[in-house]
XYZ file of N, CA and C in Angstrom:
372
model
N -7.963 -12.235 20.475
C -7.960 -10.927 19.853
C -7.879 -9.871 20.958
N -7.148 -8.862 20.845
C -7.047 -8.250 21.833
C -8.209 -7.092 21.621
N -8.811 -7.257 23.190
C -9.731 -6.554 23.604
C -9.895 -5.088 23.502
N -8.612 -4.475 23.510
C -8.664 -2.759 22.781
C -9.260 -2.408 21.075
N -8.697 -3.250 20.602
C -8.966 -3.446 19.101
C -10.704 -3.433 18.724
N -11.506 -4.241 19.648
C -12.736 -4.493 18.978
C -13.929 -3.828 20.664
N -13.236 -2.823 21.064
C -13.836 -2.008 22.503
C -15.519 -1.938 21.994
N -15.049 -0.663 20.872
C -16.848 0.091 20.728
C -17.623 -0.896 20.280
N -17.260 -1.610 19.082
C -17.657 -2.547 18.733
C -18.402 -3.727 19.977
N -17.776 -4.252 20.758
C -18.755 -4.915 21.899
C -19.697 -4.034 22.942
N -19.581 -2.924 22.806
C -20.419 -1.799 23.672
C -21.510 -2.512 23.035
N -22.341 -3.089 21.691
C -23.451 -3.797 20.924
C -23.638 -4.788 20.922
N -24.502 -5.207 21.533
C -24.655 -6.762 21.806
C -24.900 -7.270 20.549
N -25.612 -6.969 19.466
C -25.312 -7.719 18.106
C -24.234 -7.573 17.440
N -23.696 -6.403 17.970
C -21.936 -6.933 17.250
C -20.862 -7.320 17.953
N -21.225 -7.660 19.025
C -20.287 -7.859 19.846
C -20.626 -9.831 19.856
N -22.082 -10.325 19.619
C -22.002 -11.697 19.237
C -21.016 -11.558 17.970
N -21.423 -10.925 17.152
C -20.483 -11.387 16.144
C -19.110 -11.277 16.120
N -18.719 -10.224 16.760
C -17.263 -10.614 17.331
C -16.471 -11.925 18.171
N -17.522 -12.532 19.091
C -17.331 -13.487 19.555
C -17.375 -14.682 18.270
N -18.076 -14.669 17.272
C -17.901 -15.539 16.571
C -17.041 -15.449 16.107
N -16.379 -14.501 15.895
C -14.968 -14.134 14.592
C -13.504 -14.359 16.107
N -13.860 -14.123 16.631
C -13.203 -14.578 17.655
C -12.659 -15.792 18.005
N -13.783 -17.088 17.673
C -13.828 -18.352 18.160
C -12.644 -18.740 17.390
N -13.570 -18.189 15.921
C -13.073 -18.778 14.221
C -11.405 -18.495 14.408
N -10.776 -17.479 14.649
C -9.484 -17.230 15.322
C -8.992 -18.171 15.974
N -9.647 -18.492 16.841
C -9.064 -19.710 17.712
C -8.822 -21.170 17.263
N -9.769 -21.071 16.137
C -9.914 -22.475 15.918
C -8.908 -22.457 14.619
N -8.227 -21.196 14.068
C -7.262 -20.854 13.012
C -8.302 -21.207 11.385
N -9.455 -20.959 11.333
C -10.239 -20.450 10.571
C -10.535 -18.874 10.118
N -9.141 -18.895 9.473
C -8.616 -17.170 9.121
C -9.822 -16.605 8.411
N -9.283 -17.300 7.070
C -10.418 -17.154 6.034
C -11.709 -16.609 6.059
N -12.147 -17.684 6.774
C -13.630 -17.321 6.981
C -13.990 -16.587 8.078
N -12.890 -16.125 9.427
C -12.942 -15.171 10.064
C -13.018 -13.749 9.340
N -11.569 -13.612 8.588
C -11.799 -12.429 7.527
C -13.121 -12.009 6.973
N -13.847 -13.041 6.282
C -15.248 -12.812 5.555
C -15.697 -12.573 6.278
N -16.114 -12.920 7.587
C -17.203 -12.322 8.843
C -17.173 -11.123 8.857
N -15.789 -10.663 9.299
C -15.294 -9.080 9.593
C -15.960 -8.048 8.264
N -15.932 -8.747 7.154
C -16.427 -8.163 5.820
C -17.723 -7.980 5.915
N -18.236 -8.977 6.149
C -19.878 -9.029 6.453
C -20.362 -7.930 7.311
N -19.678 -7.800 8.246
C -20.009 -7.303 9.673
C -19.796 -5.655 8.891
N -18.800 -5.250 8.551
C -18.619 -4.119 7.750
C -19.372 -3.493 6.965
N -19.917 -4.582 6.100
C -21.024 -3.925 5.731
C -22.784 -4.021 5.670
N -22.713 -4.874 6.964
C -23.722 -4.329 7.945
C -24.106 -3.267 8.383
N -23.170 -2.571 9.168
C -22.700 -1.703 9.876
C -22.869 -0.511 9.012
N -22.581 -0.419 7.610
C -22.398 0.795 6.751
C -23.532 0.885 6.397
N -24.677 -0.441 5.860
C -26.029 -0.756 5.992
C -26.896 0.074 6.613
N -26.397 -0.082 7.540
C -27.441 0.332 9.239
C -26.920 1.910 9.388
N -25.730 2.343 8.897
C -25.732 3.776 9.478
C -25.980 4.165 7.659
N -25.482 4.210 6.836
C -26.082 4.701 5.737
C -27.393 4.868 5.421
N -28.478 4.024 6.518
C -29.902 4.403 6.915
C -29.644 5.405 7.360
N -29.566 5.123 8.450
C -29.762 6.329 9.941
C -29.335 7.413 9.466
N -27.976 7.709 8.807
C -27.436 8.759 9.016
C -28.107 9.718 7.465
N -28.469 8.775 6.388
C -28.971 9.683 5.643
C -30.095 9.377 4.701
N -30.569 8.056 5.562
C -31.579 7.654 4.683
C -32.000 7.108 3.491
N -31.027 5.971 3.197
C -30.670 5.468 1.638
C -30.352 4.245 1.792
N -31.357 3.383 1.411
C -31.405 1.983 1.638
C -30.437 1.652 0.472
N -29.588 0.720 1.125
C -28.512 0.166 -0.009
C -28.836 -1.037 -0.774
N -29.523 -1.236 -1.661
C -30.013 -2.444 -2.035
C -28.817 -3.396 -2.381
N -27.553 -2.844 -2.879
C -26.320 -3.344 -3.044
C -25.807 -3.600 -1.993
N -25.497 -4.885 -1.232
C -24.625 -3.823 0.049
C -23.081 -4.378 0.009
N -22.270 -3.714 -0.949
C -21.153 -3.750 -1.064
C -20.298 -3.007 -0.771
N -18.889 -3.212 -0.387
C -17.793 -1.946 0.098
C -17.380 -0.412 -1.234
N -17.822 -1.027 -2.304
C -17.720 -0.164 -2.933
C -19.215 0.964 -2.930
N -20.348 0.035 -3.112
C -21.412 1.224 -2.778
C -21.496 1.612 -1.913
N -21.167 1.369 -0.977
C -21.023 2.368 0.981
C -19.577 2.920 0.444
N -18.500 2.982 -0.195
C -17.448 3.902 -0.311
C -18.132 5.498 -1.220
N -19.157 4.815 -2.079
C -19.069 6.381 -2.793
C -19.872 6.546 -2.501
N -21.074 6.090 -1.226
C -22.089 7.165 -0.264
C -21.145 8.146 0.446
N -20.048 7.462 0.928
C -19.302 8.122 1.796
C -18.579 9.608 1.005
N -18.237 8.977 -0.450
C -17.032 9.776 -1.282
C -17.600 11.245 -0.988
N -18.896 11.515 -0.848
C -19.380 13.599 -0.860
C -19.537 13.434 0.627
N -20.297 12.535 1.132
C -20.730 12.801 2.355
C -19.649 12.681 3.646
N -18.536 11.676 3.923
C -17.715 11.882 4.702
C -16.820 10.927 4.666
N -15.257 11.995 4.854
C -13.664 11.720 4.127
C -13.297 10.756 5.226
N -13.850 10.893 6.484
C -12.927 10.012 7.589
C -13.290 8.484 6.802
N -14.410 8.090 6.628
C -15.303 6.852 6.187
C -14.839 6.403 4.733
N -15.263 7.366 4.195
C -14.594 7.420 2.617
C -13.079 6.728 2.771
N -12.132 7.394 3.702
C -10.635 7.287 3.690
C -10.708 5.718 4.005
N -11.408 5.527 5.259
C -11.476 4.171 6.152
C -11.740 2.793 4.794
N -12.562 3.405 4.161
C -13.186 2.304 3.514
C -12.698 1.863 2.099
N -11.839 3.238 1.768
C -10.950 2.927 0.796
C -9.682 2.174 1.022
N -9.115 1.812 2.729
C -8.157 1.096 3.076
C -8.678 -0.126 3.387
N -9.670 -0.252 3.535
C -10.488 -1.972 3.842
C -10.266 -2.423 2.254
N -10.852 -1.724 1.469
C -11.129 -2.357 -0.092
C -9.617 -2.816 -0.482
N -8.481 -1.490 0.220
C -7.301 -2.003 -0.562
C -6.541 -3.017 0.343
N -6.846 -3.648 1.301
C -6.327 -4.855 2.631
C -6.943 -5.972 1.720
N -8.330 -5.875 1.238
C -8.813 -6.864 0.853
C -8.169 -7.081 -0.400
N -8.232 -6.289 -1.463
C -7.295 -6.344 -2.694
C -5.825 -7.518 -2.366
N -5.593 -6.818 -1.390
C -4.003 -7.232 -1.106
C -3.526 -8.374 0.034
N -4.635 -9.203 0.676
C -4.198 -9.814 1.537
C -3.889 -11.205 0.886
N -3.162 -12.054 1.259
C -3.308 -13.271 0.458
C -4.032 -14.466 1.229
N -4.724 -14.700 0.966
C -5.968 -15.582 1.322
C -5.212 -17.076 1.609
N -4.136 -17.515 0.674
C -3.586 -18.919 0.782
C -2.618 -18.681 2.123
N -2.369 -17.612 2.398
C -1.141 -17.277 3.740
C -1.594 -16.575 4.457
N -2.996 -16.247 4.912
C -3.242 -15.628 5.934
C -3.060 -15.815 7.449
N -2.938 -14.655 7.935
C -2.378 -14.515 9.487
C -3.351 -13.858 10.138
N -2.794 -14.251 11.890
C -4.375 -13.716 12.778
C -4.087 -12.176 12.507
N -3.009 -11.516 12.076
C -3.258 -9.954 12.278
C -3.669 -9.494 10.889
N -4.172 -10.435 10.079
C -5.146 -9.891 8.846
C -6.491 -9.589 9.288
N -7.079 -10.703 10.203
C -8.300 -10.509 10.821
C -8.392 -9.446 11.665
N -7.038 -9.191 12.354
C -7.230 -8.383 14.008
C -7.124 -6.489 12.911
N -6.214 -6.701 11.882
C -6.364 -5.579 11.107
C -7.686 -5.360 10.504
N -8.355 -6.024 9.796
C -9.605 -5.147 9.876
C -10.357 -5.106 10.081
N -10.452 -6.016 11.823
C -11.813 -5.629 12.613
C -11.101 -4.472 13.175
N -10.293 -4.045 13.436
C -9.702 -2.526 13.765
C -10.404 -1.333 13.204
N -10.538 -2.157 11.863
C -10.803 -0.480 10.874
C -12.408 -0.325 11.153
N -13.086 -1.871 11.208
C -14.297 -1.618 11.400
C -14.688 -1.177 13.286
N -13.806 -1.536 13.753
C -13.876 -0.644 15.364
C -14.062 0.950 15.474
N -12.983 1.731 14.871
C -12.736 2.267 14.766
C -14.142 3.412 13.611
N -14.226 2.790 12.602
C -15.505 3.269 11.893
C -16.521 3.425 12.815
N -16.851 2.336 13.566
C -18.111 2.128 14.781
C -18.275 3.315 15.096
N -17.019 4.089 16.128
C -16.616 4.465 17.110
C -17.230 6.325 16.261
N -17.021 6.194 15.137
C -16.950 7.544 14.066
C -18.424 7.504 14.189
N -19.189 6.543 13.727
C -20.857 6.308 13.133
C -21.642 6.939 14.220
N -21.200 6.386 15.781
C -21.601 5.606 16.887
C -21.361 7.485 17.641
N -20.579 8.340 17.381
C -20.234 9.715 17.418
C -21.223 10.819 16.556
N -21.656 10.681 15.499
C -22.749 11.339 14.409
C -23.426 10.769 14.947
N -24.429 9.569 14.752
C -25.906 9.548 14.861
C -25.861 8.782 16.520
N -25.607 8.252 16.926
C -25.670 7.764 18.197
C -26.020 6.333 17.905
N -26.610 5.518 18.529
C -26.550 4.282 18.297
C -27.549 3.944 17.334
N -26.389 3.171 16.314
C -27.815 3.148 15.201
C -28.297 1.508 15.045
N -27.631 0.544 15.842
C -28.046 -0.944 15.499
C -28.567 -1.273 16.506
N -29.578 -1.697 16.810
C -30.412 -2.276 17.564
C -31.081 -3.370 17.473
């Protein structure tokens, strides 16, 4: 996986193990369940700053309930997370490729990089 793609993201040593795992899973051409990691990891991540940033434990923790925390509170995230939901909608699971995985640990890099900018480091 190329190393620009998943930068902020390893600046965290707990997400940066988990990158190494989604990493391996790549290697070993365990798409699938690489994909689901990246999902997991996503909404971890929305978990942990949807604390921090406003204080609202997600008892759900799904891409759709971290999309409409985001929907009033913020469009970059909101936007981000409405293109994860629709990758996932649309990828095909029986034909997946490594740039399904490398696409949306991108989006979740990139989110990091947004979260990791507002509250400062929120996973520890």
């Amino acid at each position: 996986m190329d190393k620009e793609v998943v930068e902020n993201l390893e600046k965290n040593n707990i997400l940066k193990r988990k990158v190494l795992e989604i990493e391996d899973l790549v290697l070993k051409k365990h798409l699938k369940e690489a994909y689901d990691k990246v999902l997991k990891m996503i909404d971890y991540i929305n978990v942990k700053y949807i604390k921090a940033k406003y204080n609202i434990d997600l008892k759900d923790k799904t891409m759709i309930d971290a999309t409409e925390v985001y929907l009033k509170r913020d469009k970059f995230l909101f936007r981000d997370m409405q293109a994860v939901n629709c990758d996932y909608n649309d990828v095909n699971f029986a034909d997946m490729e490594t740039i399904d995985v490398e696409y949306l640990i991108s989006y979740a890099d990139v989110m990091y990089e947004h979260m990791i900018k507002n509250v400062g480091e929120f996973i520890k």
